[in-house]
Amino acid sequence: MKTSMWGRLSLLMGACLMASGSIAQEGDAERGEAASATCVACHQANGGGMNIPGGESWPRLAGLNANYIAKQLHDFKAGDRQNATMVTFANMLDDQQIADVAAYYSQLPATPGQGGDNADEALLARGQQLAERGDWNAYIVSCQSCHGPGGQGVGETFPGIAGQHAGYISAQLNAWKSDTRSNDPQNLMGAIAKRMSKEDIQAVSAWYATQPAAEGEATQ
């Protein structure tokens, strides 16, 4: 059983290194600014999103890879990713507008993550361990295996999660754990999230929220 599990984890790590997205439609940031008017209520004018303790947190979009943002919007439209609010807004955008909005947010400067400031040292230390080294006793692969050193992101497939809001990271990990989200390559996140405890999810979410986001992430 243990050998089989190690083999599966090795395949997961290999897939992280090899996965890549398709070539996306080129967007225009100036047009995207106008098209993003419907996004401001939740994601804010600066693309910083909102961390809402005990409620639905909205992710920071500023500085994320444009192709990654576009894919998520297309997935909402196609029903491959579920969120009642986002489905409505995504369906207001045609393919060109999606590319434009994604281009616009990708070139905005990243804003600081929220939700990790009050975490104690022990929780942050556990979060750093999971992020950088994983926990092989629990068969949890390190986050940086796919999301890169410091959680800065790897191209359009694995987004930067450093500086993302703790509430949003936690919500997505729980969604993958409960199989209510599954739009990532080979369900890598689902396989990993299911091995994480409630405390693990809280820890890694808080730690990444305290880390600085990448400069110029959209160019990766």
PDB file of C-alpha atoms in Angstrom:
ATOM      1  CA  MET A   1       0.000   0.000   0.000  1.00  0.00           C
ATOM      2  CA  LYS A   2       2.763   2.445   0.951  1.00  0.00           C
ATOM      3  CA  THR A   3       4.718   1.737  -2.260  1.00  0.00           C
ATOM      4  CA  SER A   4       1.585   2.277  -4.343  1.00  0.00           C
ATOM      5  CA  MET A   5       0.897   5.595  -2.604  1.00  0.00           C
ATOM      6  CA  TRP A   6       4.462   6.796  -3.212  1.00  0.00           C
ATOM      7  CA  GLY A   7       4.077   5.873  -6.863  1.00  0.00           C
ATOM      8  CA  ARG A   8       0.883   7.889  -7.187  1.00  0.00           C
ATOM      9  CA  LEU A   9       2.489  10.895  -5.531  1.00  0.00           C
ATOM     10  CA  SER A  10       5.452  10.663  -7.895  1.00  0.00           C
ATOM     11  CA  LEU A  11       3.042  10.749 -10.830  1.00  0.00           C
ATOM     12  CA  LEU A  12       1.329  13.794  -9.330  1.00  0.00           C
ATOM     13  CA  MET A  13       4.619  15.643  -9.018  1.00  0.00           C
ATOM     14  CA  GLY A  14       5.585  14.704 -12.561  1.00  0.00           C
ATOM     15  CA  ALA A  15       2.279  15.989 -13.861  1.00  0.00           C
ATOM     16  CA  CYS A  16       2.857  19.273 -12.026  1.00  0.00           C
ATOM     17  CA  LEU A  17       6.112  19.749 -13.869  1.00  0.00           C
ATOM     18  CA  MET A  18       4.753  18.782 -17.292  1.00  0.00           C
ATOM     19  CA  ALA A  19       1.260  20.267 -17.356  1.00  0.00           C
ATOM     20  CA  SER A  20       0.689  23.316 -19.535  1.00  0.00           C
ATOM     21  CA  GLY A  21      -2.298  25.255 -20.844  1.00  0.00           C
ATOM     22  CA  SER A  22      -3.430  25.979 -24.357  1.00  0.00           C
ATOM     23  CA  ILE A  23      -2.610  29.168 -26.206  1.00  0.00           C
ATOM     24  CA  ALA A  24      -5.160  31.773 -25.194  1.00  0.00           C
ATOM     25  CA  GLN A  25      -6.753  34.533 -27.215  1.00  0.00           C
ATOM     26  CA  GLU A  26      -4.823  37.783 -27.067  1.00  0.00           C
ATOM     27  CA  GLY A  27      -6.419  40.438 -24.907  1.00  0.00           C
ATOM     28  CA  ASP A  28      -6.292  44.216 -24.783  1.00  0.00           C
ATOM     29  CA  ALA A  29      -5.858  45.703 -21.303  1.00  0.00           C
ATOM     30  CA  GLU A  30      -7.401  49.069 -22.218  1.00  0.00           C
ATOM     31  CA  ARG A  31     -10.595  47.409 -23.436  1.00  0.00           C
ATOM     32  CA  GLY A  32     -10.423  45.111 -20.431  1.00  0.00           C
ATOM     33  CA  GLU A  33     -10.544  48.011 -18.015  1.00  0.00           C
ATOM     34  CA  ALA A  34     -13.902  49.065 -19.445  1.00  0.00           C
ATOM     35  CA  ALA A  35     -15.224  45.501 -19.489  1.00  0.00           C
ATOM     36  CA  SER A  36     -14.167  44.961 -15.862  1.00  0.00           C
ATOM     37  CA  ALA A  37     -16.764  47.416 -14.555  1.00  0.00           C
ATOM     38  CA  THR A  38     -19.001  44.531 -13.486  1.00  0.00           C
ATOM     39  CA  CYS A  39     -16.114  42.918 -11.559  1.00  0.00           C
ATOM     40  CA  VAL A  40     -15.365  45.869  -9.282  1.00  0.00           C
ATOM     41  CA  ALA A  41     -18.048  45.203  -6.658  1.00  0.00           C
ATOM     42  CA  CYS A  42     -16.300  42.021  -5.523  1.00  0.00           C
ATOM     43  CA  HIS A  43     -12.752  42.200  -6.864  1.00  0.00           C
ATOM     44  CA  GLN A  44     -12.321  45.944  -6.201  1.00  0.00           C
ATOM     45  CA  ALA A  45     -11.071  48.639  -8.547  1.00  0.00           C
ATOM     46  CA  ASN A  46      -7.457  47.651  -7.881  1.00  0.00           C
ATOM     47  CA  GLY A  47      -8.149  43.938  -8.434  1.00  0.00           C
ATOM     48  CA  GLY A  48      -7.293  43.223  -4.810  1.00  0.00           C
ATOM     49  CA  GLY A  49     -10.426  41.263  -3.968  1.00  0.00           C
ATOM     50  CA  MET A  50     -11.711  40.906  -0.407  1.00  0.00           C
ATOM     51  CA  ASN A  51     -10.982  38.632   2.526  1.00  0.00           C
ATOM     52  CA  ILE A  52     -14.213  38.114   4.464  1.00  0.00           C
ATOM     53  CA  PRO A  53     -13.802  36.038   7.640  1.00  0.00           C
ATOM     54  CA  GLY A  54     -16.737  33.685   7.957  1.00  0.00           C
ATOM     55  CA  GLY A  55     -18.078  34.675   4.553  1.00  0.00           C
ATOM     56  CA  GLU A  56     -17.277  34.314   0.863  1.00  0.00           C
ATOM     57  CA  SER A  57     -13.862  35.806   0.156  1.00  0.00           C
ATOM     58  CA  TRP A  58     -13.112  37.109  -3.326  1.00  0.00           C
ATOM     59  CA  PRO A  59      -9.666  36.465  -4.785  1.00  0.00           C
ATOM     60  CA  ARG A  60      -7.034  38.973  -5.730  1.00  0.00           C
ATOM     61  CA  LEU A  61      -6.859  39.059  -9.524  1.00  0.00           C
ATOM     62  CA  ALA A  62      -4.277  41.816  -9.825  1.00  0.00           C
ATOM     63  CA  GLY A  63      -0.993  40.430 -11.116  1.00  0.00           C
ATOM     64  CA  LEU A  64      -2.272  36.920 -11.856  1.00  0.00           C
ATOM     65  CA  ASN A  65      -1.379  35.265 -15.148  1.00  0.00           C
ATOM     66  CA  ALA A  66      -3.777  36.430 -17.883  1.00  0.00           C
ATOM     67  CA  ASN A  67      -4.265  32.994 -19.401  1.00  0.00           C
ATOM     68  CA  TYR A  68      -5.074  31.541 -15.988  1.00  0.00           C
ATOM     69  CA  ILE A  69      -7.732  34.206 -15.354  1.00  0.00           C
ATOM     70  CA  ALA A  70      -9.217  33.609 -18.801  1.00  0.00           C
ATOM     71  CA  LYS A  71      -9.392  29.862 -18.243  1.00  0.00           C
ATOM     72  CA  GLN A  72     -11.288  30.304 -14.980  1.00  0.00           C
ATOM     73  CA  LEU A  73     -13.828  32.579 -16.653  1.00  0.00           C
ATOM     74  CA  HIS A  74     -14.323  30.091 -19.482  1.00  0.00           C
ATOM     75  CA  ASP A  75     -14.689  27.291 -16.937  1.00  0.00           C
ATOM     76  CA  PHE A  76     -17.412  29.232 -15.117  1.00  0.00           C
ATOM     77  CA  LYS A  77     -19.239  29.752 -18.419  1.00  0.00           C
ATOM     78  CA  ALA A  78     -18.927  26.095 -19.358  1.00  0.00           C
ATOM     79  CA  GLY A  79     -20.021  24.849 -15.941  1.00  0.00           C
ATOM     80  CA  ASP A  80     -16.650  23.231 -15.264  1.00  0.00           C
ATOM     81  CA  ARG A  81     -16.295  25.432 -12.188  1.00  0.00           C
ATOM     82  CA  GLN A  82     -19.219  26.328  -9.949  1.00  0.00           C
ATOM     83  CA  ASN A  83     -20.055  29.648  -8.313  1.00  0.00           C
ATOM     84  CA  ALA A  84     -23.511  31.188  -8.618  1.00  0.00           C
ATOM     85  CA  THR A  85     -22.224  34.762  -8.743  1.00  0.00           C
ATOM     86  CA  MET A  86     -19.334  34.127 -11.111  1.00  0.00           C
ATOM     87  CA  VAL A  87     -21.459  32.113 -13.552  1.00  0.00           C
ATOM     88  CA  THR A  88     -23.716  35.129 -13.961  1.00  0.00           C
ATOM     89  CA  PHE A  89     -20.902  37.592 -14.571  1.00  0.00           C
ATOM     90  CA  ALA A  90     -18.832  35.263 -16.753  1.00  0.00           C
ATOM     91  CA  ASN A  91     -21.798  34.759 -19.036  1.00  0.00           C
ATOM     92  CA  MET A  92     -21.978  38.519 -19.589  1.00  0.00           C
ATOM     93  CA  LEU A  93     -18.586  38.369 -21.328  1.00  0.00           C
ATOM     94  CA  ASP A  94     -17.839  37.057 -24.809  1.00  0.00           C
ATOM     95  CA  ASP A  95     -14.521  35.377 -25.615  1.00  0.00           C
ATOM     96  CA  GLN A  96     -12.793  38.613 -26.579  1.00  0.00           C
ATOM     97  CA  GLN A  97     -14.004  40.414 -23.468  1.00  0.00           C
ATOM     98  CA  ILE A  98     -12.734  37.551 -21.315  1.00  0.00           C
ATOM     99  CA  ALA A  99      -9.305  37.889 -22.907  1.00  0.00           C
ATOM    100  CA  ASP A 100      -9.407  41.666 -22.434  1.00  0.00           C
ATOM    101  CA  VAL A 101     -10.457  41.508 -18.766  1.00  0.00           C
ATOM    102  CA  ALA A 102      -7.768  38.907 -18.082  1.00  0.00           C
ATOM    103  CA  ALA A 103      -5.134  41.085 -19.746  1.00  0.00           C
ATOM    104  CA  TYR A 104      -6.240  44.083 -17.719  1.00  0.00           C
ATOM    105  CA  TYR A 105      -6.050  42.395 -14.328  1.00  0.00           C
ATOM    106  CA  SER A 106      -2.778  40.674 -15.141  1.00  0.00           C
ATOM    107  CA  GLN A 107      -0.969  43.986 -15.587  1.00  0.00           C
ATOM    108  CA  LEU A 108      -2.198  45.540 -12.344  1.00  0.00           C
ATOM    109  CA  PRO A 109       0.265  45.544  -9.433  1.00  0.00           C
ATOM    110  CA  ALA A 110      -0.394  42.760  -6.946  1.00  0.00           C
ATOM    111  CA  THR A 111      -1.900  43.814  -3.622  1.00  0.00           C
ATOM    112  CA  PRO A 112      -1.099  42.265  -0.203  1.00  0.00           C
ATOM    113  CA  GLY A 113      -2.983  39.194   0.954  1.00  0.00           C
ATOM    114  CA  GLN A 114      -5.202  39.358   4.010  1.00  0.00           C
ATOM    115  CA  GLY A 115      -6.270  36.867   6.642  1.00  0.00           C
ATOM    116  CA  GLY A 116      -2.917  35.663   7.933  1.00  0.00           C
ATOM    117  CA  ASP A 117      -1.891  38.507  10.195  1.00  0.00           C
ATOM    118  CA  ASN A 118      -3.440  37.085  13.356  1.00  0.00           C
ATOM    119  CA  ALA A 119      -2.149  33.532  12.886  1.00  0.00           C
ATOM    120  CA  ASP A 120       0.168  32.330  15.648  1.00  0.00           C
ATOM    121  CA  GLU A 121       3.746  31.240  15.032  1.00  0.00           C
ATOM    122  CA  ALA A 122       2.999  27.531  15.297  1.00  0.00           C
ATOM    123  CA  LEU A 123       0.264  27.725  12.670  1.00  0.00           C
ATOM    124  CA  LEU A 124       2.460  29.718  10.294  1.00  0.00           C
ATOM    125  CA  ALA A 125       5.332  27.288  10.804  1.00  0.00           C
ATOM    126  CA  ARG A 126       3.071  24.387   9.840  1.00  0.00           C
ATOM    127  CA  GLY A 127       1.893  26.340   6.817  1.00  0.00           C
ATOM    128  CA  GLN A 128       5.463  27.003   5.736  1.00  0.00           C
ATOM    129  CA  GLN A 129       6.325  23.327   6.127  1.00  0.00           C
ATOM    130  CA  LEU A 130       3.431  22.252   3.906  1.00  0.00           C
ATOM    131  CA  ALA A 131       4.204  24.961   1.369  1.00  0.00           C
ATOM    132  CA  GLU A 132       7.926  24.280   1.074  1.00  0.00           C
ATOM    133  CA  ARG A 133       8.443  20.644   2.066  1.00  0.00           C
ATOM    134  CA  GLY A 134       5.041  19.025   2.301  1.00  0.00           C
ATOM    135  CA  ASP A 135       4.381  16.253   4.796  1.00  0.00           C
ATOM    136  CA  TRP A 136       5.437  12.866   3.464  1.00  0.00           C
ATOM    137  CA  ASN A 137       4.106  11.096   6.555  1.00  0.00           C
ATOM    138  CA  ALA A 138       0.651  12.221   5.440  1.00  0.00           C
ATOM    139  CA  TYR A 139       1.498  11.853   1.705  1.00  0.00           C
ATOM    140  CA  ILE A 140       1.060  15.598   1.154  1.00  0.00           C
ATOM    141  CA  VAL A 141       3.179  16.989  -1.677  1.00  0.00           C
ATOM    142  CA  SER A 142       4.662  20.447  -1.093  1.00  0.00           C
ATOM    143  CA  CYS A 143       2.706  23.310  -2.622  1.00  0.00           C
ATOM    144  CA  GLN A 144       5.838  24.630  -4.302  1.00  0.00           C
ATOM    145  CA  SER A 145       6.129  21.405  -6.333  1.00  0.00           C
ATOM    146  CA  CYS A 146       3.494  22.892  -8.628  1.00  0.00           C
ATOM    147  CA  HIS A 147       3.096  26.547  -7.631  1.00  0.00           C
ATOM    148  CA  GLY A 148       6.823  27.272  -7.635  1.00  0.00           C
ATOM    149  CA  PRO A 149       9.206  28.551  -4.942  1.00  0.00           C
ATOM    150  CA  GLY A 150       7.465  30.992  -2.643  1.00  0.00           C
ATOM    151  CA  GLY A 151       4.135  30.219  -4.308  1.00  0.00           C
ATOM    152  CA  GLN A 152       4.973  32.683  -7.072  1.00  0.00           C
ATOM    153  CA  GLY A 153       3.178  30.675  -9.760  1.00  0.00           C
ATOM    154  CA  VAL A 154       4.284  28.667 -12.777  1.00  0.00           C
ATOM    155  CA  GLY A 155       2.927  29.966 -16.064  1.00  0.00           C
ATOM    156  CA  GLU A 156      -0.762  29.779 -16.847  1.00  0.00           C
ATOM    157  CA  THR A 157      -1.462  26.374 -15.308  1.00  0.00           C
ATOM    158  CA  PHE A 158      -0.420  26.878 -11.679  1.00  0.00           C
ATOM    159  CA  PRO A 159      -1.338  30.340 -10.362  1.00  0.00           C
ATOM    160  CA  GLY A 160       0.649  32.387  -7.930  1.00  0.00           C
ATOM    161  CA  ILE A 161      -0.873  31.881  -4.478  1.00  0.00           C
ATOM    162  CA  ALA A 162       1.542  34.012  -2.459  1.00  0.00           C
ATOM    163  CA  GLY A 163      -0.309  37.132  -1.356  1.00  0.00           C
ATOM    164  CA  GLN A 164      -3.703  35.579  -2.025  1.00  0.00           C
ATOM    165  CA  HIS A 165      -6.341  35.970   0.689  1.00  0.00           C
ATOM    166  CA  ALA A 166      -6.428  33.245   3.335  1.00  0.00           C
ATOM    167  CA  GLY A 167     -10.195  32.964   3.174  1.00  0.00           C
ATOM    168  CA  TYR A 168     -10.118  32.327  -0.549  1.00  0.00           C
ATOM    169  CA  ILE A 169      -7.284  29.782  -0.443  1.00  0.00           C
ATOM    170  CA  SER A 170      -9.048  27.934   2.357  1.00  0.00           C
ATOM    171  CA  ALA A 171     -12.358  27.915   0.495  1.00  0.00           C
ATOM    172  CA  GLN A 172     -10.765  26.478  -2.640  1.00  0.00           C
ATOM    173  CA  LEU A 173      -8.865  23.771  -0.758  1.00  0.00           C
ATOM    174  CA  ASN A 174     -12.099  22.752   0.945  1.00  0.00           C
ATOM    175  CA  ALA A 175     -13.885  22.767  -2.401  1.00  0.00           C
ATOM    176  CA  TRP A 176     -11.280  20.417  -3.890  1.00  0.00           C
ATOM    177  CA  LYS A 177     -11.435  18.267  -0.766  1.00  0.00           C
ATOM    178  CA  SER A 178     -15.216  17.904  -1.068  1.00  0.00           C
ATOM    179  CA  ASP A 179     -15.129  17.432  -4.877  1.00  0.00           C
ATOM    180  CA  THR A 180     -17.089  20.624  -5.520  1.00  0.00           C
ATOM    181  CA  ARG A 181     -14.171  21.941  -7.582  1.00  0.00           C
ATOM    182  CA  SER A 182     -12.226  19.836 -10.057  1.00  0.00           C
ATOM    183  CA  ASN A 183     -11.085  22.059 -12.927  1.00  0.00           C
ATOM    184  CA  ASP A 184      -7.335  21.676 -12.447  1.00  0.00           C
ATOM    185  CA  PRO A 185      -5.013  19.316 -14.379  1.00  0.00           C
ATOM    186  CA  GLN A 186      -5.672  15.648 -13.537  1.00  0.00           C
ATOM    187  CA  ASN A 187      -7.440  16.683 -10.310  1.00  0.00           C
ATOM    188  CA  LEU A 188      -4.055  17.227  -8.681  1.00  0.00           C
ATOM    189  CA  MET A 189      -5.498  19.576  -6.083  1.00  0.00           C
ATOM    190  CA  GLY A 190      -8.280  17.180  -5.165  1.00  0.00           C
ATOM    191  CA  ALA A 191      -5.808  14.389  -4.500  1.00  0.00           C
ATOM    192  CA  ILE A 192      -3.695  16.611  -2.263  1.00  0.00           C
ATOM    193  CA  ALA A 193      -6.500  18.476  -0.466  1.00  0.00           C
ATOM    194  CA  LYS A 194      -8.146  15.238   0.629  1.00  0.00           C
ATOM    195  CA  ARG A 195      -5.033  14.418   2.674  1.00  0.00           C
ATOM    196  CA  MET A 196      -5.048  17.768   4.447  1.00  0.00           C
ATOM    197  CA  SER A 197      -6.683  18.259   7.836  1.00  0.00           C
ATOM    198  CA  LYS A 198      -8.768  21.312   8.711  1.00  0.00           C
ATOM    199  CA  GLU A 199      -5.757  22.683  10.578  1.00  0.00           C
ATOM    200  CA  ASP A 200      -3.449  22.034   7.607  1.00  0.00           C
ATOM    201  CA  ILE A 201      -5.746  24.008   5.324  1.00  0.00           C
ATOM    202  CA  GLN A 202      -5.926  26.864   7.804  1.00  0.00           C
ATOM    203  CA  ALA A 203      -2.151  26.854   8.231  1.00  0.00           C
ATOM    204  CA  VAL A 204      -1.124  26.908   4.588  1.00  0.00           C
ATOM    205  CA  SER A 205      -3.810  29.485   3.759  1.00  0.00           C
ATOM    206  CA  ALA A 206      -2.597  31.821   6.495  1.00  0.00           C
ATOM    207  CA  TRP A 207       1.061  31.390   5.543  1.00  0.00           C
ATOM    208  CA  TYR A 208       0.565  32.148   1.861  1.00  0.00           C
ATOM    209  CA  ALA A 209      -1.571  35.176   2.714  1.00  0.00           C
ATOM    210  CA  THR A 210       1.445  36.661   4.528  1.00  0.00           C
ATOM    211  CA  GLN A 211       3.856  36.112   1.643  1.00  0.00           C
ATOM    212  CA  PRO A 212       4.622  38.776  -0.999  1.00  0.00           C
ATOM    213  CA  ALA A 213       3.137  38.155  -4.425  1.00  0.00           C
ATOM    214  CA  ALA A 214       5.359  37.969  -7.481  1.00  0.00           C
ATOM    215  CA  GLU A 215       6.372  41.107  -9.317  1.00  0.00           C
ATOM    216  CA  GLY A 216       5.219  40.921 -12.908  1.00  0.00           C
ATOM    217  CA  GLU A 217       3.581  37.517 -12.414  1.00  0.00           C
ATOM    218  CA  ALA A 218       1.638  37.879 -15.635  1.00  0.00           C
ATOM    219  CA  THR A 219       4.777  37.593 -17.722  1.00  0.00           C
ATOM    220  CA  GLN A 220       5.638  34.127 -16.447  1.00  0.00           C
TER     221      GLN A 220
END
